[in-house]
């Protein structure tokens, strides 16, 4: 059994410069590509996650939700962040349903709690059960209750990484994690995309990654590569690919030649 | 500690004759009333649930989701029903947030599974945790995975009844359940609203309830009264009130004189 977790980057599916503005054409294209994947490999299990882009980050920033909730205003902000995330997720769900895919939106807030921003006691049985039923779980970066600071935010990257590890270790599935962004991959010092990063060439690569132009909002490419390398060490192949190139997502997931960077052990 | 579970009836908040058509004015009015309740009794815990009305029933009927899912078409239908339910729930969430209430939408599909349509192994910890955090859980009638027939639908009534029993028994809370519809209450044989139903006068009342004009889609007033009487027997007061009368919901929940029928032990 194989599982592919596909992260649709917030900068790819929304207009980062315009609050609450999605990009319907690219969302539709990506839904079509996932549909092609499902048709060509019906035995592949899929989990989709979407970033928050210009939806979730508005209220998340205003209420500083990531750093905890204590006052009534914090709590109200927490609810607004959740609703903003649902508003974008709903558009993704509709496009995927339109493409004939049985996606079911499952908010991570319902799955567990964190302790000082670290996920503890997560219950993924709803994800396991929906996968077993032949459905496609659709998750997103969401608010989550926190035992120490009241509440915080779990990024889509964290949710998908936790799920990837869970299914790889607990269910012994062959798992791949595909990060679909609006940039061609990880650049080297000459502006060329690095096709493969492993722990062997990482010490050399990390020297110029800090200066990379391909930085996204969640904290830069160096952090992303570091996180993916840790996941790859467990035996999970991680891709950073350009979702704006039609067919690229389909090719990457189906193991065909794709434009992007593969991070592996 | 006290808990009020408020069911906003599908016929009240949507136009039953026009698919996917909500009634924004009445939704806004109800949000305002719940806001007044929260202000006047800040220690009262609240759970809100909304019926599906002309949203969920479209695809639910088309795909006959309540009776199980086995084919790919069934599974796709299951996902559509969930999405339809979210579409209406989102409008409720937005109106309640607009009224300043910290509501957080929590889909029942994430909470457990049924066995031949009967709820088993439900985990309400997310509801417990959000209540403890001072937030207002917002639930709805939702699809749910089923161990025997693959999947089915849990009505808003069932979800709220299960939650009412859970918090009454497990957490020893004083619980009341308020059914807010678009009819004045339970009628007697002369067309007058019965103010109180108990096990003492029920044997007399049930004779003419079958013929009552105040029948709603979920199976008639007789069934509703019977279900509420069983809940009332546990010590949970149940109201059937008219939500279209401004102030009526606020009055019922705050224990003031309200138009409607009280069903109690």
Coordinates of C-alpha atoms in Angstrom, one line a residue:
Chain A
X1 CA 0.0 0.0 0.0
X2 CA 1.2 3.5 -0.9
X3 CA 0.2 6.9 0.3
X4 CA 0.9 10.3 -1.2
X5 CA 0.4 13.4 0.9
X6 CA 0.0 16.5 -1.3
X7 CA 0.4 20.0 0.1
X8 CA -1.1 22.7 -2.0
X9 CA 0.9 25.8 -1.1
X10 CA -0.9 28.9 0.1
X11 CA 1.1 31.2 -2.3
X12 CA 0.1 28.9 -5.2
X13 CA -3.6 28.7 -4.6
X14 CA -4.3 32.3 -3.3
X15 CA -3.2 35.8 -4.3
X16 CA -0.9 36.6 -1.4
X17 CA -1.2 40.4 -2.1
X18 CA -5.0 40.4 -1.9
X19 CA -6.7 39.3 1.3
X20 CA -9.2 36.4 0.9
X21 CA -8.6 36.0 -2.8
X22 CA -8.2 32.5 -4.2
X23 CA -6.9 31.5 -7.6
X24 CA -9.7 29.4 -9.0
X25 CA -7.9 28.5 -12.3
X26 CA -4.9 27.0 -10.6
X27 CA -7.1 25.2 -8.0
X28 CA -9.1 23.7 -10.8
X29 CA -5.9 22.6 -12.6
X30 CA -4.5 21.0 -9.5
X31 CA -7.9 19.2 -8.9
X32 CA -7.6 17.9 -12.5
X33 CA -4.1 16.6 -11.9
X34 CA -5.1 14.8 -8.7
X35 CA -8.0 13.3 -10.6
X36 CA -5.5 12.0 -13.3
X37 CA -3.3 10.5 -10.5
X38 CA -6.4 8.7 -9.0
X39 CA -7.3 7.4 -12.4
X40 CA -3.8 6.2 -13.3
X41 CA -3.1 4.7 -9.9
X42 CA -6.3 3.7 -8.2
X43 CA -4.5 1.8 -5.4
X44 CA -2.6 4.9 -4.3
X45 CA -4.1 6.4 -1.1
X46 CA -4.2 10.2 -1.1
X47 CA -4.3 12.9 1.6
X48 CA -4.6 16.5 0.4
X49 CA -3.7 19.6 2.5
X50 CA -4.0 23.2 1.6
X51 CA -2.0 26.2 2.9
X52 CA -3.9 29.2 4.2
X53 CA -2.4 31.8 1.9
X54 CA -4.1 35.2 2.0
X55 CA -7.1 33.7 3.9
X56 CA -5.9 32.4 7.3
X57 CA -3.0 34.7 7.7
X58 CA -5.2 37.9 8.0
X59 CA -6.9 37.1 11.3
X60 CA -4.0 34.9 12.5
X61 CA -1.7 37.9 12.3
X62 CA -4.2 40.3 13.8
X63 CA -4.9 38.2 16.8
X64 CA -1.4 36.7 17.1
X65 CA -3.2 33.3 17.6
X66 CA 0.0 31.2 17.2
X67 CA 1.3 32.6 20.5
X68 CA -1.7 31.5 22.6
X69 CA -5.2 32.5 23.7
X70 CA -6.2 33.9 27.1
X71 CA -8.5 36.9 26.8
X72 CA -12.0 36.9 25.2
X73 CA -10.6 38.8 22.3
X74 CA -7.9 36.0 21.8
X75 CA -10.6 33.4 21.9
X76 CA -12.8 35.2 19.4
X77 CA -9.7 35.6 17.1
X78 CA -9.1 31.8 17.4
X79 CA -12.6 31.2 16.1
X80 CA -12.1 33.7 13.2
X81 CA -8.8 32.0 12.2
X82 CA -10.6 28.6 12.1
X83 CA -13.4 30.1 10.0
X84 CA -11.0 31.8 7.6
X85 CA -9.2 28.5 7.1
X86 CA -12.6 26.8 6.4
X87 CA -13.5 29.4 3.8
X88 CA -10.5 28.6 1.7
X89 CA -10.6 24.9 2.3
X90 CA -14.2 24.9 1.1
X91 CA -13.2 26.3 -2.2
X92 CA -10.6 23.5 -2.6
X93 CA -13.1 20.9 -1.6
X94 CA -15.6 22.1 -4.1
X95 CA -13.1 22.1 -7.0
X96 CA -11.9 18.6 -6.1
X97 CA -15.5 17.4 -5.8
X98 CA -16.2 19.0 -9.2
X99 CA -13.3 17.0 -10.6
X100 CA -15.1 13.8 -9.3
X101 CA -12.8 13.2 -6.3
X102 CA -14.4 11.9 -3.1
X103 CA -12.7 14.5 -0.8
X104 CA -13.9 15.0 2.7
X105 CA -12.8 18.1 4.7
X106 CA -11.6 17.2 8.2
X107 CA -10.4 20.1 10.4
X108 CA -7.3 19.2 12.4
X109 CA -8.7 21.1 15.4
X110 CA -10.9 18.1 16.0
X111 CA -8.0 15.7 16.2
X112 CA -6.0 16.6 19.2
X113 CA -4.2 19.1 21.4
X114 CA -0.8 20.7 21.6
X115 CA 1.4 21.4 24.6
X116 CA 3.3 24.6 24.1
X117 CA 2.8 24.4 20.4
X118 CA 4.0 20.8 20.2
X119 CA 1.4 18.2 19.0
X120 CA 0.5 15.7 21.7
X121 CA -2.3 13.1 22.0
X122 CA -3.3 13.3 18.3
X123 CA -6.0 10.9 17.3
X124 CA -5.9 10.2 13.5
X125 CA -8.6 7.5 13.5
X126 CA -10.9 9.7 11.4
X127 CA -8.1 10.0 8.8
X128 CA -7.4 6.2 8.9
X129 CA -11.1 5.4 8.6
X130 CA -11.8 7.7 5.7
X131 CA -8.7 6.4 3.9
X132 CA -9.9 2.8 4.6
X133 CA -13.4 3.8 3.2
X134 CA -11.8 4.8 -0.1
X135 CA -12.2 8.6 0.5
X136 CA -9.7 11.4 0.3
X137 CA -9.1 13.3 3.5
X138 CA -8.7 17.0 3.0
X139 CA -6.9 18.8 5.8
X140 CA -5.5 22.3 6.3
X141 CA -3.5 24.5 8.7
X142 CA -5.9 25.0 11.6
X143 CA -6.2 26.3 15.1
X144 CA -5.7 23.8 17.8
X145 CA -6.3 23.8 21.6
X146 CA -3.1 23.9 23.7
X147 CA -2.7 22.6 27.2
X148 CA -0.3 25.3 28.2
X149 CA -1.1 28.4 26.2
X150 CA -4.8 27.8 25.6
X151 CA -4.6 27.6 21.8
X152 CA -2.2 28.0 18.9
X153 CA -2.0 27.3 15.1
X154 CA -0.8 24.1 13.5
X155 CA 0.6 24.8 10.0
X156 CA -0.5 22.6 7.1
X157 CA 3.2 21.5 6.8
X158 CA 3.1 20.3 10.4
X159 CA -0.2 18.5 10.0
X160 CA 1.0 16.7 6.9
X161 CA 4.4 15.9 8.3
X162 CA 2.7 14.3 11.4
X163 CA 0.4 12.3 9.2
X164 CA 3.2 11.2 6.9
X165 CA 5.2 9.9 9.9
X166 CA 2.1 8.3 11.5
X167 CA 1.2 6.3 8.4
X168 CA 4.8 5.4 7.6
X169 CA 5.6 4.2 11.1
X170 CA 2.3 2.9 12.5
X171 CA 0.8 1.4 9.3
X172 CA 4.0 0.6 7.5
X173 CA 2.9 2.3 4.3
X174 CA 5.3 3.5 1.6
X175 CA 4.7 7.3 1.9
X176 CA 5.7 10.3 -0.2
X177 CA 5.1 13.9 0.7
X178 CA 4.8 16.4 -2.2
X179 CA 5.1 20.1 -1.5
X180 CA 3.4 21.9 -4.4
X181 CA 4.4 25.6 -4.5
X182 CA 4.8 28.5 -6.9
X183 CA 8.5 28.1 -7.4
X184 CA 10.5 25.6 -9.4
X185 CA 12.2 23.9 -6.5
X186 CA 15.3 24.6 -4.4
X187 CA 17.9 26.8 -6.2
X188 CA 21.6 26.4 -6.0
X189 CA 24.0 29.3 -5.9
X190 CA 23.8 29.8 -9.6
X191 CA 20.0 30.0 -9.7
X192 CA 19.6 26.4 -11.0
X193 CA 17.2 24.0 -9.5
X194 CA 18.9 21.3 -7.4
X195 CA 17.3 18.0 -8.5
X196 CA 18.2 16.0 -5.4
X197 CA 19.1 16.8 -1.8
X198 CA 20.4 14.1 0.5
X199 CA 22.2 14.2 3.8
X200 CA 25.4 13.7 1.6
X201 CA 25.1 17.0 -0.3
X202 CA 23.1 19.0 2.3
X203 CA 26.2 20.3 4.2
X204 CA 27.4 21.9 1.0
X205 CA 23.9 23.2 -0.1
X206 CA 22.9 24.7 3.3
X207 CA 25.7 27.4 3.0
X208 CA 23.9 29.3 0.2
X209 CA 20.2 28.3 1.1
X210 CA 19.9 31.2 3.6
X211 CA 20.4 33.6 0.7
X212 CA 18.0 31.8 -1.6
X213 CA 15.5 33.9 -3.4
X214 CA 12.9 31.1 -3.3
X215 CA 11.8 32.0 0.2
X216 CA 8.2 31.5 1.3
X217 CA 6.2 33.0 4.2
X218 CA 6.5 30.0 6.5
X219 CA 10.1 30.7 7.3
X220 CA 12.3 30.3 4.3
X221 CA 13.7 27.5 2.2
X222 CA 16.5 26.5 4.6
X223 CA 14.0 25.6 7.3
X224 CA 11.8 23.8 4.8
X225 CA 14.7 21.7 3.5
X226 CA 15.9 20.9 7.0
X227 CA 12.4 19.7 8.0
X228 CA 12.0 17.6 4.9
X229 CA 15.5 16.1 5.4
X230 CA 14.4 15.0 8.8
X231 CA 11.3 13.4 7.4
X232 CA 13.3 11.9 4.5
X233 CA 15.6 10.3 7.0
X234 CA 12.7 8.1 8.1
X235 CA 12.3 6.8 4.6
X236 CA 9.7 9.2 3.3
X237 CA 10.5 10.8 -0.1
X238 CA 9.8 14.6 -0.1
X239 CA 9.3 16.6 -3.2
X240 CA 9.4 20.4 -3.6
X241 CA 7.8 21.0 -7.0
X242 CA 6.3 23.8 -9.1
X243 CA 2.5 23.4 -9.2
X244 CA 2.0 26.1 -11.8
X245 CA 3.5 23.9 -14.5
X246 CA 0.6 21.8 -15.8
X247 CA 1.2 18.0 -15.4
X248 CA 4.1 18.5 -13.0
X249 CA 2.2 17.3 -9.9
X250 CA 0.8 14.3 -11.7
X251 CA 4.3 13.4 -13.0
X252 CA 5.9 13.7 -9.6
X253 CA 3.3 11.6 -7.8
X254 CA 3.3 8.9 -10.5
X255 CA 7.1 8.7 -10.4
X256 CA 7.6 10.2 -13.8
X257 CA 10.2 12.9 -14.6
X258 CA 9.1 16.0 -12.8
X259 CA 10.5 19.5 -12.4
X260 CA 11.5 20.2 -8.8
X261 CA 13.7 19.0 -6.0
X262 CA 13.6 15.6 -4.5
X263 CA 14.7 15.3 -0.9
X264 CA 15.5 11.8 0.2
X265 CA 17.6 9.8 2.6
Chain B
X1 CA -22.5 24.4 35.9
X2 CA -25.2 24.6 33.3
X3 CA -25.3 23.7 29.6
X4 CA -27.9 24.7 27.0
X5 CA -27.9 22.9 23.7
X6 CA -29.8 24.9 21.0
X7 CA -31.0 23.3 17.8
X8 CA -31.8 25.7 15.0
X9 CA -34.3 23.9 12.9
X10 CA -33.6 23.5 9.2
X11 CA -37.1 24.7 8.2
X12 CA -36.5 27.9 10.3
X13 CA -33.1 28.9 8.9
X14 CA -33.6 27.8 5.3
X15 CA -36.3 28.1 2.6
X16 CA -37.4 24.5 2.4
X17 CA -38.9 25.1 -1.1
X18 CA -35.8 26.5 -2.6
X19 CA -32.6 24.3 -2.7
X20 CA -29.5 25.8 -1.1
X21 CA -31.4 28.9 0.1
X22 CA -30.8 30.2 3.6
X23 CA -32.8 32.8 5.5
X24 CA -30.1 35.4 6.5
X25 CA -32.5 37.7 8.5
X26 CA -33.8 34.9 10.8
X27 CA -30.2 33.5 11.2
X28 CA -29.0 37.0 12.2
X29 CA -31.9 37.4 14.6
X30 CA -31.1 34.0 16.3
X31 CA -27.4 34.9 16.5
X32 CA -28.4 38.2 18.3
X33 CA -30.6 36.2 20.7
X34 CA -27.8 33.8 21.6
X35 CA -25.5 36.8 22.0
X36 CA -28.1 38.3 24.5
X37 CA -28.2 34.9 26.3
X38 CA -24.4 34.9 26.6
X39 CA -24.3 38.4 27.9
X40 CA -27.0 37.9 30.5
X41 CA -25.8 34.5 31.7
X42 CA -22.0 34.4 31.1
X43 CA -21.6 31.2 33.1
X44 CA -24.0 29.2 30.9
X45 CA -22.2 26.8 28.6
X46 CA -23.6 26.7 25.0
X47 CA -23.6 24.2 22.2
X48 CA -25.3 25.2 18.9
X49 CA -26.5 22.8 16.3
X50 CA -28.1 23.6 13.0
X51 CA -30.4 21.4 10.9
X52 CA -29.6 20.9 7.2
X53 CA -32.9 22.3 5.7
X54 CA -32.8 22.8 2.0
X55 CA -29.0 22.3 1.9
X56 CA -28.2 18.8 3.1
X57 CA -31.4 17.1 2.1
X58 CA -30.7 17.6 -1.7
X59 CA -27.7 15.3 -2.1
X60 CA -28.7 13.2 0.9
X61 CA -31.9 12.2 -0.9
X62 CA -30.2 11.9 -4.3
X63 CA -27.5 9.5 -3.1
X64 CA -29.7 7.8 -0.3
X65 CA -26.7 8.3 1.9
X66 CA -28.5 7.4 5.1
X67 CA -28.9 3.8 4.0
X68 CA -25.2 3.1 3.4
X69 CA -22.3 3.6 1.0
X70 CA -20.7 0.9 -1.0
X71 CA -20.2 2.0 -4.6
X72 CA -17.9 4.8 -5.8
X73 CA -21.0 6.8 -6.5
X74 CA -22.3 6.3 -3.0
X75 CA -18.9 7.4 -1.6
X76 CA -18.9 10.5 -3.8
X77 CA -22.4 11.3 -2.6
X78 CA -21.3 10.9 1.0
X79 CA -18.7 13.6 0.4
X80 CA -21.2 15.9 -1.3
X81 CA -23.6 15.6 1.6
X82 CA -20.8 16.6 4.0
X83 CA -20.0 19.6 1.8
X84 CA -23.6 20.7 1.5
X85 CA -23.9 20.6 5.3
X86 CA -20.7 22.6 5.7
X87 CA -22.0 25.2 3.2
X88 CA -25.0 26.0 5.5
X89 CA -23.1 25.6 8.7
X90 CA -20.6 28.2 7.5
X91 CA -23.4 30.8 7.1
X92 CA -24.5 30.1 10.6
X93 CA -20.9 30.3 11.9
X94 CA -20.4 33.7 10.1
X95 CA -23.6 35.2 11.5
X96 CA -22.7 34.1 15.0
X97 CA -19.1 35.4 14.7
X98 CA -20.6 38.7 13.4
X99 CA -22.7 38.8 16.6
X100 CA -19.4 38.5 18.6
X101 CA -19.9 34.9 19.7
X102 CA -16.8 32.6 19.8
X103 CA -18.3 29.8 17.8
X104 CA -16.1 27.0 16.4
X105 CA -17.5 24.7 13.7
X106 CA -16.8 21.0 14.6
X107 CA -18.1 18.4 12.1
X108 CA -19.5 15.3 13.8
X109 CA -18.0 13.1 11.1
X110 CA -14.7 13.6 13.0
X111 CA -16.0 12.3 16.3
X112 CA -16.9 8.7 15.8
X113 CA -18.5 5.9 13.9
X114 CA -21.9 4.2 13.9
X115 CA -22.8 0.5 13.7
X116 CA -25.9 0.0 11.5
X117 CA -26.8 3.7 12.0
X118 CA -26.4 3.5 15.8
X119 CA -23.7 5.8 17.3
X120 CA -20.9 3.8 18.9
X121 CA -17.4 4.8 20.1
X122 CA -18.0 8.5 20.0
X123 CA -15.2 10.7 21.3
X124 CA -16.5 14.1 22.4
X125 CA -13.2 15.3 23.8
X126 CA -13.0 18.2 21.3
X127 CA -16.5 19.4 22.4
X128 CA -15.4 19.1 26.1
X129 CA -12.2 20.9 25.4
X130 CA -13.7 23.8 23.4
X131 CA -16.4 24.3 26.1
X132 CA -13.7 24.3 28.8
X133 CA -11.7 26.9 26.8
X134 CA -14.8 29.2 26.8
X135 CA -15.7 28.6 23.2
X136 CA -19.1 27.7 21.7
X137 CA -19.1 24.4 19.7
X138 CA -21.2 24.6 16.6
X139 CA -22.3 21.2 15.3
X140 CA -24.7 20.0 12.6
X141 CA -26.3 16.9 11.0
X142 CA -23.4 15.2 9.3
X143 CA -22.3 12.1 7.4
X144 CA -20.6 9.5 9.6
X145 CA -18.7 6.3 8.8
X146 CA -20.5 3.1 9.7
X147 CA -18.9 -0.2 10.6
X148 CA -21.6 -2.3 8.9
X149 CA -23.1 -0.2 6.0
X150 CA -20.0 1.9 5.3
X151 CA -21.5 5.3 6.1
X152 CA -24.8 7.0 7.0
X153 CA -26.1 10.3 8.2
X154 CA -26.5 11.4 11.9
X155 CA -29.2 14.0 12.2
X156 CA -28.6 17.2 14.2
X157 CA -31.3 16.0 16.6
X158 CA -29.3 12.8 17.3
X159 CA -26.0 14.6 17.6
X160 CA -27.5 17.1 20.2
X161 CA -29.3 14.4 22.1
X162 CA -26.1 12.3 22.4
X163 CA -24.2 15.4 23.5
X164 CA -27.0 16.3 26.0
X165 CA -26.9 12.8 27.6
X166 CA -23.1 12.8 27.6
X167 CA -22.7 16.0 29.5
X168 CA -25.7 15.3 31.8
X169 CA -24.5 11.9 32.8
X170 CA -20.7 12.1 32.5
X171 CA -20.0 15.6 33.6
X172 CA -23.1 15.9 35.9
X173 CA -24.1 19.2 34.3
X174 CA -27.6 20.7 34.5
X175 CA -28.6 20.4 30.8
X176 CA -31.4 21.8 28.8
X177 CA -32.2 21.1 25.1
X178 CA -34.0 23.8 23.1
X179 CA -35.5 22.9 19.8
X180 CA -36.1 26.1 17.8
X181 CA -38.5 25.6 14.9
X182 CA -40.8 27.6 12.8
X183 CA -44.0 26.5 14.6
X184 CA -45.3 27.6 18.0
X185 CA -45.0 24.3 19.8
X186 CA -46.9 21.1 20.2
X187 CA -50.6 21.5 19.4
X188 CA -53.5 19.9 21.2
X189 CA -56.6 18.6 19.4
X190 CA -58.1 22.2 19.4
X191 CA -55.1 23.7 17.8
X192 CA -53.8 25.2 21.0
X193 CA -50.2 25.0 22.1
X194 CA -49.6 22.5 25.0
X195 CA -47.5 24.3 27.5
X196 CA -46.1 21.3 29.2
X197 CA -45.8 17.6 28.4
X198 CA -44.8 15.0 31.0
X199 CA -45.1 11.3 31.3
X200 CA -48.3 12.0 33.2
X201 CA -50.2 13.7 30.4
X202 CA -48.4 12.0 27.5
X203 CA -50.7 9.0 27.2
X204 CA -53.6 11.4 26.7
X205 CA -51.7 13.7 24.3
X206 CA -50.3 11.0 22.0
X207 CA -53.7 10.0 20.8
X208 CA -54.1 13.2 18.7
X209 CA -50.4 13.9 18.0
X210 CA -50.3 11.6 15.0
X211 CA -52.8 13.9 13.3
X212 CA -51.1 17.1 14.3
X213 CA -50.5 19.7 11.6
X214 CA -47.2 20.7 13.1
X215 CA -45.3 17.9 11.4
X216 CA -41.7 18.5 10.3
X217 CA -39.6 16.6 7.9
X218 CA -37.7 14.6 10.4
X219 CA -40.6 12.3 11.0
X220 CA -43.5 14.1 12.6
X221 CA -44.3 15.6 16.0
X222 CA -45.2 12.3 17.7
X223 CA -41.7 11.0 17.2
X224 CA -40.1 14.2 18.3
X225 CA -42.2 14.3 21.5
X226 CA -41.4 10.7 22.2
X227 CA -37.7 11.2 21.8
X228 CA -37.7 14.3 23.9
X229 CA -39.7 12.5 26.6
X230 CA -37.0 9.8 26.8
X231 CA -34.4 12.5 27.2
X232 CA -36.5 14.4 29.7
X233 CA -36.8 11.2 31.8
X234 CA -33.0 11.5 32.4
X235 CA -33.6 14.9 33.9
X236 CA -32.9 17.1 30.8
X237 CA -35.6 19.7 30.2
X238 CA -36.5 19.9 26.5
X239 CA -38.2 22.9 24.8
X240 CA -40.0 23.0 21.5
X241 CA -40.3 26.7 20.7
X242 CA -41.0 29.1 17.9
X243 CA -37.8 30.8 16.8
X244 CA -39.5 33.2 14.5
X245 CA -40.9 35.2 17.5
X246 CA -38.1 37.6 18.4
X247 CA -36.9 37.2 22.0
X248 CA -38.6 33.8 22.4
X249 CA -35.3 31.8 22.3
X250 CA -33.6 34.2 24.8
X251 CA -36.6 33.9 27.1
X252 CA -36.7 30.1 27.0
X253 CA -33.0 29.6 27.7
X254 CA -32.9 32.2 30.5
X255 CA -35.9 30.6 32.2
X256 CA -38.3 33.5 31.5
X257 CA -41.8 33.0 30.1
X258 CA -41.6 31.7 26.6
X259 CA -44.0 30.6 23.9
X260 CA -43.7 26.9 23.2
X261 CA -43.9 23.4 24.8
X262 CA -41.8 22.3 27.7
X263 CA -41.2 18.5 27.9
X264 CA -40.0 17.5 31.3
X265 CA -39.9 14.5 33.5

